[in-house]
mmCIF file with all atom_site columns, C-alpha atoms in Angstrom:
data_model
loop_
_atom_site.group_PDB
_atom_site.id
_atom_site.type_symbol
_atom_site.label_atom_id
_atom_site.label_alt_id
_atom_site.label_comp_id
_atom_site.label_asym_id
_atom_site.label_entity_id
_atom_site.label_seq_id
_atom_site.pdbx_PDB_ins_code
_atom_site.Cartn_x
_atom_site.Cartn_y
_atom_site.Cartn_z
_atom_site.occupancy
_atom_site.B_iso_or_equiv
_atom_site.pdbx_formal_charge
_atom_site.auth_seq_id
_atom_site.auth_comp_id
_atom_site.auth_asym_id
_atom_site.auth_atom_id
_atom_site.pdbx_PDB_model_num
ATOM 1   C CA . UNK A 1 1   ? 132.939 108.177 98.548  1.00 61.00 ? 1   UNK A CA 1
ATOM 2   C CA . UNK A 1 2   ? 130.388 110.400 96.873  1.00 76.00 ? 2   UNK A CA 1
ATOM 3   C CA . UNK A 1 3   ? 129.231 113.504 98.739  1.00 81.00 ? 3   UNK A CA 1
ATOM 4   C CA . UNK A 1 4   ? 125.548 113.399 99.532  1.00 84.00 ? 4   UNK A CA 1
ATOM 5   C CA . UNK A 1 5   ? 123.976 116.796 99.706  1.00 86.00 ? 5   UNK A CA 1
ATOM 6   C CA . UNK A 1 6   ? 120.918 117.120 101.857 1.00 86.00 ? 6   UNK A CA 1
ATOM 7   C CA . UNK A 1 7   ? 118.599 120.064 101.768 1.00 87.00 ? 7   UNK A CA 1
ATOM 8   C CA . UNK A 1 8   ? 115.776 121.111 104.029 1.00 88.00 ? 8   UNK A CA 1
ATOM 9   C CA . UNK A 1 9   ? 112.448 121.286 102.203 1.00 89.00 ? 9   UNK A CA 1
ATOM 10  C CA . UNK A 1 10  ? 109.317 123.200 103.057 1.00 91.00 ? 10  UNK A CA 1
ATOM 11  C CA . UNK A 1 11  ? 107.350 119.979 102.619 1.00 93.00 ? 11  UNK A CA 1
ATOM 12  C CA . UNK A 1 12  ? 103.998 120.950 104.125 1.00 97.00 ? 12  UNK A CA 1
ATOM 13  C CA . UNK A 1 13  ? 103.421 124.658 103.504 1.00 98.00 ? 13  UNK A CA 1
ATOM 14  C CA . UNK A 1 14  ? 100.073 125.009 105.286 1.00 98.00 ? 14  UNK A CA 1
ATOM 15  C CA . UNK A 1 15  ? 101.177 123.017 108.325 1.00 98.00 ? 15  UNK A CA 1
ATOM 16  C CA . UNK A 1 16  ? 104.510 124.807 108.634 1.00 98.00 ? 16  UNK A CA 1
ATOM 17  C CA . UNK A 1 17  ? 103.011 128.257 108.081 1.00 98.00 ? 17  UNK A CA 1
ATOM 18  C CA . UNK A 1 18  ? 100.381 127.512 110.742 1.00 98.00 ? 18  UNK A CA 1
ATOM 19  C CA . UNK A 1 19  ? 103.076 126.366 113.181 1.00 98.00 ? 19  UNK A CA 1
ATOM 20  C CA . UNK A 1 20  ? 105.210 129.475 112.563 1.00 98.00 ? 20  UNK A CA 1
ATOM 21  C CA . UNK A 1 21  ? 102.248 131.864 112.808 1.00 98.00 ? 21  UNK A CA 1
ATOM 22  C CA . UNK A 1 22  ? 101.130 130.249 116.071 1.00 98.00 ? 22  UNK A CA 1
ATOM 23  C CA . UNK A 1 23  ? 104.707 130.506 117.393 1.00 98.00 ? 23  UNK A CA 1
ATOM 24  C CA . UNK A 1 24  ? 104.836 134.193 116.436 1.00 98.00 ? 24  UNK A CA 1
ATOM 25  C CA . UNK A 1 25  ? 101.479 134.746 118.176 1.00 98.00 ? 25  UNK A CA 1
ATOM 26  C CA . UNK A 1 26  ? 102.821 132.981 121.284 1.00 98.00 ? 26  UNK A CA 1
ATOM 27  C CA . UNK A 1 27  ? 105.984 135.101 121.349 1.00 98.00 ? 27  UNK A CA 1
ATOM 28  C CA . UNK A 1 28  ? 103.981 138.272 120.797 1.00 98.00 ? 28  UNK A CA 1
ATOM 29  C CA . UNK A 1 29  ? 101.695 137.251 123.637 1.00 97.00 ? 29  UNK A CA 1
ATOM 30  C CA . UNK A 1 30  ? 104.677 136.724 125.950 1.00 97.00 ? 30  UNK A CA 1
ATOM 31  C CA . UNK A 1 31  ? 106.222 140.080 124.997 1.00 97.00 ? 31  UNK A CA 1
ATOM 32  C CA . UNK A 1 32  ? 102.921 141.958 125.480 1.00 97.00 ? 32  UNK A CA 1
ATOM 33  C CA . UNK A 1 33  ? 101.993 140.192 128.703 1.00 97.00 ? 33  UNK A CA 1
ATOM 34  C CA . UNK A 1 34  ? 99.039  138.494 127.010 1.00 96.00 ? 34  UNK A CA 1
ATOM 35  C CA . UNK A 1 35  ? 97.510  141.709 125.621 1.00 97.00 ? 35  UNK A CA 1
ATOM 36  C CA . UNK A 1 36  ? 98.041  140.706 121.984 1.00 97.00 ? 36  UNK A CA 1
ATOM 37  C CA . UNK A 1 37  ? 96.638  137.239 122.635 1.00 97.00 ? 37  UNK A CA 1
ATOM 38  C CA . UNK A 1 38  ? 93.476  138.722 124.119 1.00 96.00 ? 38  UNK A CA 1
ATOM 39  C CA . UNK A 1 39  ? 93.157  141.340 121.380 1.00 97.00 ? 39  UNK A CA 1
ATOM 40  C CA . UNK A 1 40  ? 93.991  139.227 118.311 1.00 98.00 ? 40  UNK A CA 1
ATOM 41  C CA . UNK A 1 41  ? 94.188  135.511 119.116 1.00 98.00 ? 41  UNK A CA 1
ATOM 42  C CA . UNK A 1 42  ? 91.287  134.776 121.433 1.00 96.00 ? 42  UNK A CA 1
ATOM 43  C CA . UNK A 1 43  ? 87.588  134.767 120.566 1.00 95.00 ? 43  UNK A CA 1
ATOM 44  C CA . UNK A 1 44  ? 84.918  135.920 122.988 1.00 95.00 ? 44  UNK A CA 1
ATOM 45  C CA . UNK A 1 45  ? 81.646  137.817 122.958 1.00 94.00 ? 45  UNK A CA 1
ATOM 46  C CA . UNK A 1 46  ? 82.372  141.344 121.781 1.00 95.00 ? 46  UNK A CA 1
ATOM 47  C CA . UNK A 1 47  ? 80.721  144.071 119.742 1.00 96.00 ? 47  UNK A CA 1
ATOM 48  C CA . UNK A 1 48  ? 79.551  143.085 116.283 1.00 95.00 ? 48  UNK A CA 1
ATOM 49  C CA . UNK A 1 49  ? 80.616  146.562 115.175 1.00 97.00 ? 49  UNK A CA 1
ATOM 50  C CA . UNK A 1 50  ? 84.278  145.766 115.858 1.00 97.00 ? 50  UNK A CA 1
ATOM 51  C CA . UNK A 1 51  ? 86.229  144.318 112.894 1.00 97.00 ? 51  UNK A CA 1
ATOM 52  C CA . UNK A 1 52  ? 88.407  142.455 115.418 1.00 97.00 ? 52  UNK A CA 1
ATOM 53  C CA . UNK A 1 53  ? 85.387  140.372 116.454 1.00 97.00 ? 53  UNK A CA 1
ATOM 54  C CA . UNK A 1 54  ? 85.293  138.849 112.968 1.00 98.00 ? 54  UNK A CA 1
ATOM 55  C CA . UNK A 1 55  ? 89.082  138.503 112.683 1.00 98.00 ? 55  UNK A CA 1
ATOM 56  C CA . UNK A 1 56  ? 89.250  136.640 116.015 1.00 98.00 ? 56  UNK A CA 1
ATOM 57  C CA . UNK A 1 57  ? 86.716  134.075 114.772 1.00 97.00 ? 57  UNK A CA 1
ATOM 58  C CA . UNK A 1 58  ? 89.567  132.809 112.594 1.00 98.00 ? 58  UNK A CA 1
ATOM 59  C CA . UNK A 1 59  ? 92.772  133.805 114.431 1.00 98.00 ? 59  UNK A CA 1
ATOM 60  C CA . UNK A 1 60  ? 91.877  132.295 117.817 1.00 97.00 ? 60  UNK A CA 1
ATOM 61  C CA . UNK A 1 61  ? 93.349  128.971 116.619 1.00 98.00 ? 61  UNK A CA 1
ATOM 62  C CA . UNK A 1 62  ? 96.780  130.640 116.475 1.00 98.00 ? 62  UNK A CA 1
ATOM 63  C CA . UNK A 1 63  ? 96.702  131.867 120.076 1.00 97.00 ? 63  UNK A CA 1
ATOM 64  C CA . UNK A 1 64  ? 97.869  129.786 123.018 1.00 96.00 ? 64  UNK A CA 1
ATOM 65  C CA . UNK A 1 65  ? 97.881  130.424 126.741 1.00 93.00 ? 65  UNK A CA 1
ATOM 66  C CA . UNK A 1 66  ? 101.519 129.428 127.130 1.00 95.00 ? 66  UNK A CA 1
ATOM 67  C CA . UNK A 1 67  ? 104.385 127.260 125.975 1.00 96.00 ? 67  UNK A CA 1
ATOM 68  C CA . UNK A 1 68  ? 102.895 123.968 127.224 1.00 95.00 ? 68  UNK A CA 1
ATOM 69  C CA . UNK A 1 69  ? 99.552  124.670 125.514 1.00 94.00 ? 69  UNK A CA 1
ATOM 70  C CA . UNK A 1 70  ? 101.378 125.510 122.266 1.00 97.00 ? 70  UNK A CA 1
ATOM 71  C CA . UNK A 1 71  ? 103.647 122.444 122.321 1.00 96.00 ? 71  UNK A CA 1
ATOM 72  C CA . UNK A 1 72  ? 100.744 120.109 123.088 1.00 93.00 ? 72  UNK A CA 1
ATOM 73  C CA . UNK A 1 73  ? 98.759  121.271 120.070 1.00 95.00 ? 73  UNK A CA 1
ATOM 74  C CA . UNK A 1 74  ? 101.610 121.869 117.646 1.00 97.00 ? 74  UNK A CA 1
ATOM 75  C CA . UNK A 1 75  ? 103.107 118.408 118.246 1.00 95.00 ? 75  UNK A CA 1
ATOM 76  C CA . UNK A 1 76  ? 99.962  116.802 116.837 1.00 94.00 ? 76  UNK A CA 1
ATOM 77  C CA . UNK A 1 77  ? 99.735  119.300 113.989 1.00 97.00 ? 77  UNK A CA 1
ATOM 78  C CA . UNK A 1 78  ? 103.350 118.643 112.964 1.00 97.00 ? 78  UNK A CA 1
ATOM 79  C CA . UNK A 1 79  ? 102.776 114.905 113.194 1.00 94.00 ? 79  UNK A CA 1
ATOM 80  C CA . UNK A 1 80  ? 99.514  114.768 111.219 1.00 94.00 ? 80  UNK A CA 1
ATOM 81  C CA . UNK A 1 81  ? 99.566  117.863 108.992 1.00 96.00 ? 81  UNK A CA 1
ATOM 82  C CA . UNK A 1 82  ? 102.256 116.830 106.474 1.00 96.00 ? 82  UNK A CA 1
ATOM 83  C CA . UNK A 1 83  ? 100.621 113.466 105.834 1.00 94.00 ? 83  UNK A CA 1
ATOM 84  C CA . UNK A 1 84  ? 97.215  115.118 105.384 1.00 96.00 ? 84  UNK A CA 1
ATOM 85  C CA . UNK A 1 85  ? 98.616  117.747 103.014 1.00 96.00 ? 85  UNK A CA 1
ATOM 86  C CA . UNK A 1 86  ? 100.251 115.022 100.950 1.00 94.00 ? 86  UNK A CA 1
ATOM 87  C CA . UNK A 1 87  ? 97.071  112.966 100.782 1.00 93.00 ? 87  UNK A CA 1
ATOM 88  C CA . UNK A 1 88  ? 94.467  115.698 100.304 1.00 94.00 ? 88  UNK A CA 1
ATOM 89  C CA . UNK A 1 89  ? 96.437  118.826 99.168  1.00 96.00 ? 89  UNK A CA 1
ATOM 90  C CA . UNK A 1 90  ? 97.543  121.944 100.994 1.00 97.00 ? 90  UNK A CA 1
ATOM 91  C CA . UNK A 1 91  ? 94.512  123.879 99.774  1.00 98.00 ? 91  UNK A CA 1
ATOM 92  C CA . UNK A 1 92  ? 92.044  121.375 101.229 1.00 97.00 ? 92  UNK A CA 1
ATOM 93  C CA . UNK A 1 93  ? 93.858  121.237 104.574 1.00 98.00 ? 93  UNK A CA 1
ATOM 94  C CA . UNK A 1 94  ? 93.819  125.040 104.740 1.00 98.00 ? 94  UNK A CA 1
ATOM 95  C CA . UNK A 1 95  ? 90.047  124.887 104.200 1.00 97.00 ? 95  UNK A CA 1
ATOM 96  C CA . UNK A 1 96  ? 89.712  122.365 107.047 1.00 97.00 ? 96  UNK A CA 1
ATOM 97  C CA . UNK A 1 97  ? 91.650  124.701 109.355 1.00 98.00 ? 97  UNK A CA 1
ATOM 98  C CA . UNK A 1 98  ? 89.608  127.769 108.345 1.00 98.00 ? 98  UNK A CA 1
ATOM 99  C CA . UNK A 1 99  ? 86.254  125.969 108.669 1.00 97.00 ? 99  UNK A CA 1
ATOM 100 C CA . UNK A 1 100 ? 87.239  124.510 112.047 1.00 97.00 ? 100 UNK A CA 1
ATOM 101 C CA . UNK A 1 101 ? 88.326  127.938 113.298 1.00 97.00 ? 101 UNK A CA 1
ATOM 102 C CA . UNK A 1 102 ? 85.135  129.614 112.101 1.00 97.00 ? 102 UNK A CA 1
ATOM 103 C CA . UNK A 1 103 ? 82.730  127.014 113.476 1.00 96.00 ? 103 UNK A CA 1
ATOM 104 C CA . UNK A 1 104 ? 84.438  126.699 116.869 1.00 94.00 ? 104 UNK A CA 1
ATOM 105 C CA . UNK A 1 105 ? 84.715  130.491 117.081 1.00 95.00 ? 105 UNK A CA 1
ATOM 106 C CA . UNK A 1 106 ? 81.031  131.007 116.260 1.00 95.00 ? 106 UNK A CA 1
ATOM 107 C CA . UNK A 1 107 ? 79.880  128.322 118.689 1.00 92.00 ? 107 UNK A CA 1
ATOM 108 C CA . UNK A 1 108 ? 81.941  129.872 121.477 1.00 91.00 ? 108 UNK A CA 1
ATOM 109 C CA . UNK A 1 109 ? 80.710  133.380 120.583 1.00 94.00 ? 109 UNK A CA 1
ATOM 110 C CA . UNK A 1 110 ? 77.037  132.332 120.529 1.00 92.00 ? 110 UNK A CA 1
ATOM 111 C CA . UNK A 1 111 ? 76.806  129.722 123.293 1.00 88.00 ? 111 UNK A CA 1
ATOM 112 C CA . UNK A 1 112 ? 79.410  130.898 125.805 1.00 87.00 ? 112 UNK A CA 1
ATOM 113 C CA . UNK A 1 113 ? 79.191  134.682 126.154 1.00 88.00 ? 113 UNK A CA 1
ATOM 114 C CA . UNK A 1 114 ? 81.325  134.742 129.300 1.00 88.00 ? 114 UNK A CA 1
ATOM 115 C CA . UNK A 1 115 ? 84.132  132.516 128.015 1.00 90.00 ? 115 UNK A CA 1
ATOM 116 C CA . UNK A 1 116 ? 87.156  133.178 125.845 1.00 93.00 ? 116 UNK A CA 1
ATOM 117 C CA . UNK A 1 117 ? 88.572  130.551 123.496 1.00 94.00 ? 117 UNK A CA 1
ATOM 118 C CA . UNK A 1 118 ? 92.078  130.214 122.106 1.00 95.00 ? 118 UNK A CA 1
ATOM 119 C CA . UNK A 1 119 ? 94.275  127.423 120.861 1.00 95.00 ? 119 UNK A CA 1
ATOM 120 C CA . UNK A 1 120 ? 94.556  124.947 118.030 1.00 96.00 ? 120 UNK A CA 1
ATOM 121 C CA . UNK A 1 121 ? 92.987  121.959 119.765 1.00 93.00 ? 121 UNK A CA 1
ATOM 122 C CA . UNK A 1 122 ? 89.887  122.069 117.532 1.00 94.00 ? 122 UNK A CA 1
ATOM 123 C CA . UNK A 1 123 ? 92.230  121.861 114.532 1.00 97.00 ? 123 UNK A CA 1
ATOM 124 C CA . UNK A 1 124 ? 94.111  119.013 116.211 1.00 95.00 ? 124 UNK A CA 1
ATOM 125 C CA . UNK A 1 125 ? 90.896  117.025 116.649 1.00 91.00 ? 125 UNK A CA 1
ATOM 126 C CA . UNK A 1 126 ? 89.884  117.787 113.052 1.00 95.00 ? 126 UNK A CA 1
ATOM 127 C CA . UNK A 1 127 ? 93.261  116.416 111.906 1.00 95.00 ? 127 UNK A CA 1
ATOM 128 C CA . UNK A 1 128 ? 92.951  113.326 114.122 1.00 90.00 ? 128 UNK A CA 1
ATOM 129 C CA . UNK A 1 129 ? 89.544  112.381 112.737 1.00 89.00 ? 129 UNK A CA 1
ATOM 130 C CA . UNK A 1 130 ? 90.569  113.294 109.182 1.00 91.00 ? 130 UNK A CA 1
ATOM 131 C CA . UNK A 1 131 ? 93.610  111.018 109.513 1.00 89.00 ? 131 UNK A CA 1
ATOM 132 C CA . UNK A 1 132 ? 91.413  108.092 110.512 1.00 83.00 ? 132 UNK A CA 1
ATOM 133 C CA . UNK A 1 133 ? 89.849  108.284 107.024 1.00 79.00 ? 133 UNK A CA 1
ATOM 134 C CA . UNK A 1 134 ? 93.219  107.734 105.332 1.00 74.00 ? 134 UNK A CA 1
ATOM 135 C CA . UNK A 1 135 ? 92.295  104.278 104.016 1.00 72.00 ? 135 UNK A CA 1
ATOM 136 C CA . UNK A 1 136 ? 88.607  104.955 103.379 1.00 72.00 ? 136 UNK A CA 1
ATOM 137 C CA . UNK A 1 137 ? 86.871  102.986 100.639 1.00 70.00 ? 137 UNK A CA 1
ATOM 138 C CA . UNK A 1 138 ? 83.383  103.572 99.256  1.00 69.00 ? 138 UNK A CA 1
ATOM 139 C CA . UNK A 1 139 ? 80.752  101.556 101.103 1.00 69.00 ? 139 UNK A CA 1
ATOM 140 C CA . UNK A 1 140 ? 82.992  100.988 104.125 1.00 74.00 ? 140 UNK A CA 1
ATOM 141 C CA . UNK A 1 141 ? 83.474  102.677 107.462 1.00 75.00 ? 141 UNK A CA 1
ATOM 142 C CA . UNK A 1 142 ? 87.039  102.248 108.695 1.00 76.00 ? 142 UNK A CA 1
ATOM 143 C CA . UNK A 1 143 ? 87.246  100.596 112.106 1.00 84.00 ? 143 UNK A CA 1
ATOM 144 C CA . UNK A 1 144 ? 90.074  103.026 112.895 1.00 78.00 ? 144 UNK A CA 1
ATOM 145 C CA . UNK A 1 145 ? 87.609  105.898 112.422 1.00 77.00 ? 145 UNK A CA 1
ATOM 146 C CA . UNK A 1 146 ? 85.110  104.302 114.808 1.00 82.00 ? 146 UNK A CA 1
ATOM 147 C CA . UNK A 1 147 ? 87.779  103.656 117.441 1.00 85.00 ? 147 UNK A CA 1
ATOM 148 C CA . UNK A 1 148 ? 89.296  107.124 117.121 1.00 79.00 ? 148 UNK A CA 1
ATOM 149 C CA . UNK A 1 149 ? 85.849  108.705 117.334 1.00 78.00 ? 149 UNK A CA 1
ATOM 150 C CA . UNK A 1 150 ? 84.910  106.669 120.401 1.00 82.00 ? 150 UNK A CA 1
ATOM 151 C CA . UNK A 1 151 ? 88.224  107.266 122.180 1.00 83.00 ? 151 UNK A CA 1
ATOM 152 C CA . UNK A 1 152 ? 88.787  110.947 121.409 1.00 76.00 ? 152 UNK A CA 1
ATOM 153 C CA . UNK A 1 153 ? 85.225  112.237 121.206 1.00 75.00 ? 153 UNK A CA 1
ATOM 154 C CA . UNK A 1 154 ? 84.092  109.988 124.058 1.00 78.00 ? 154 UNK A CA 1
ATOM 155 C CA . UNK A 1 155 ? 86.903  111.308 126.235 1.00 78.00 ? 155 UNK A CA 1
ATOM 156 C CA . UNK A 1 156 ? 85.856  114.892 125.491 1.00 74.00 ? 156 UNK A CA 1
ATOM 157 C CA . UNK A 1 157 ? 82.229  114.195 126.340 1.00 73.00 ? 157 UNK A CA 1
ATOM 158 C CA . UNK A 1 158 ? 83.236  112.532 129.627 1.00 74.00 ? 158 UNK A CA 1
ATOM 159 C CA . UNK A 1 159 ? 85.619  115.344 130.541 1.00 71.00 ? 159 UNK A CA 1
ATOM 160 C CA . UNK A 1 160 ? 83.019  117.930 129.592 1.00 66.00 ? 160 UNK A CA 1
ATOM 161 C CA . UNK A 1 161 ? 80.511  116.305 131.923 1.00 64.00 ? 161 UNK A CA 1
ATOM 162 C CA . UNK A 1 162 ? 82.732  115.387 134.861 1.00 64.00 ? 162 UNK A CA 1
ATOM 163 C CA . UNK A 1 163 ? 85.939  117.458 134.805 1.00 59.00 ? 163 UNK A CA 1
ATOM 164 C CA . UNK A 1 164 ? 85.844  121.175 135.481 1.00 62.00 ? 164 UNK A CA 1
ATOM 165 C CA . UNK A 1 165 ? 88.858  122.823 133.861 1.00 56.00 ? 165 UNK A CA 1
ATOM 166 C CA . UNK A 1 166 ? 89.630  125.525 131.318 1.00 53.00 ? 166 UNK A CA 1
ATOM 167 C CA . UNK A 1 167 ? 89.611  123.115 128.378 1.00 54.00 ? 167 UNK A CA 1
ATOM 168 C CA . UNK A 1 168 ? 86.928  123.681 125.763 1.00 74.00 ? 168 UNK A CA 1
ATOM 169 C CA . UNK A 1 169 ? 85.743  120.149 125.198 1.00 78.00 ? 169 UNK A CA 1
ATOM 170 C CA . UNK A 1 170 ? 83.023  121.366 122.860 1.00 81.00 ? 170 UNK A CA 1
ATOM 171 C CA . UNK A 1 171 ? 85.594  122.883 120.482 1.00 85.00 ? 171 UNK A CA 1
ATOM 172 C CA . UNK A 1 172 ? 87.429  119.539 120.494 1.00 82.00 ? 172 UNK A CA 1
ATOM 173 C CA . UNK A 1 173 ? 84.213  117.739 119.607 1.00 86.00 ? 173 UNK A CA 1
ATOM 174 C CA . UNK A 1 174 ? 83.356  120.281 116.906 1.00 90.00 ? 174 UNK A CA 1
ATOM 175 C CA . UNK A 1 175 ? 86.872  120.018 115.473 1.00 91.00 ? 175 UNK A CA 1
ATOM 176 C CA . UNK A 1 176 ? 86.523  116.248 115.408 1.00 87.00 ? 176 UNK A CA 1
ATOM 177 C CA . UNK A 1 177 ? 83.182  116.501 113.630 1.00 90.00 ? 177 UNK A CA 1
ATOM 178 C CA . UNK A 1 178 ? 84.655  118.885 111.037 1.00 94.00 ? 178 UNK A CA 1
ATOM 179 C CA . UNK A 1 179 ? 87.508  116.415 110.465 1.00 91.00 ? 179 UNK A CA 1
ATOM 180 C CA . UNK A 1 180 ? 85.112  113.486 110.164 1.00 88.00 ? 180 UNK A CA 1
ATOM 181 C CA . UNK A 1 181 ? 82.846  115.286 107.688 1.00 92.00 ? 181 UNK A CA 1
ATOM 182 C CA . UNK A 1 182 ? 85.858  116.517 105.704 1.00 92.00 ? 182 UNK A CA 1
ATOM 183 C CA . UNK A 1 183 ? 87.395  113.033 105.654 1.00 89.00 ? 183 UNK A CA 1
ATOM 184 C CA . UNK A 1 184 ? 84.186  111.496 104.396 1.00 86.00 ? 184 UNK A CA 1
ATOM 185 C CA . UNK A 1 185 ? 83.561  114.231 101.818 1.00 88.00 ? 185 UNK A CA 1
ATOM 186 C CA . UNK A 1 186 ? 87.129  114.323 100.498 1.00 87.00 ? 186 UNK A CA 1
ATOM 187 C CA . UNK A 1 187 ? 87.298  110.559 100.141 1.00 82.00 ? 187 UNK A CA 1
ATOM 188 C CA . UNK A 1 188 ? 83.872  110.265 98.517  1.00 79.00 ? 188 UNK A CA 1
ATOM 189 C CA . UNK A 1 189 ? 84.834  112.986 96.031  1.00 69.00 ? 189 UNK A CA 1
ATOM 190 C CA . UNK A 1 190 ? 88.055  111.138 95.164  1.00 60.00 ? 190 UNK A CA 1
ATOM 191 C CA . UNK A 1 191 ? 86.251  107.832 94.619  1.00 53.00 ? 191 UNK A CA 1
ATOM 192 C CA . UNK A 1 192 ? 83.832  109.317 92.077  1.00 49.00 ? 192 UNK A CA 1
ATOM 193 C CA . UNK A 1 193 ? 86.557  109.983 89.524  1.00 42.00 ? 193 UNK A CA 1
#
């Protein structure tokens, strides 16, 4: 019988790097009793003279409040990220992550001066809506997109109105909108060629 050699591949570099960076941020947060999370991986209203204010607009998506928060977000990212990188490219998925982080960070900074935001759930919702465009064709709106938008975004609107918890439903909605716009734009660009 012939020996079959299997090797582990780094198949989705942006997804895997994101997962590892978020894990490192979580561990650092545990070791520092949350101080590093608050300083580096959480966005909130702070002085515009501080360089960390601008850094946190991007790095807040790497921070998580604990193991359960991390696992909940990273499970979706590991499930959806590799497929999205294969379909759209690692570079484009990195742009989706960066844009989602910036927009959700700015919205939180501007509209919610007394609230801090951390976690990758905006990225998760961007990935979910972006995935629903996987079979997009020009002149069509995928029913899967409509259903995903209604279920996920609708749930966030309902929870935002009726459930009082520490979940930032607005960042979920914004992430979903970024994913929807990116999905439409990326697929329209592909169809032109």
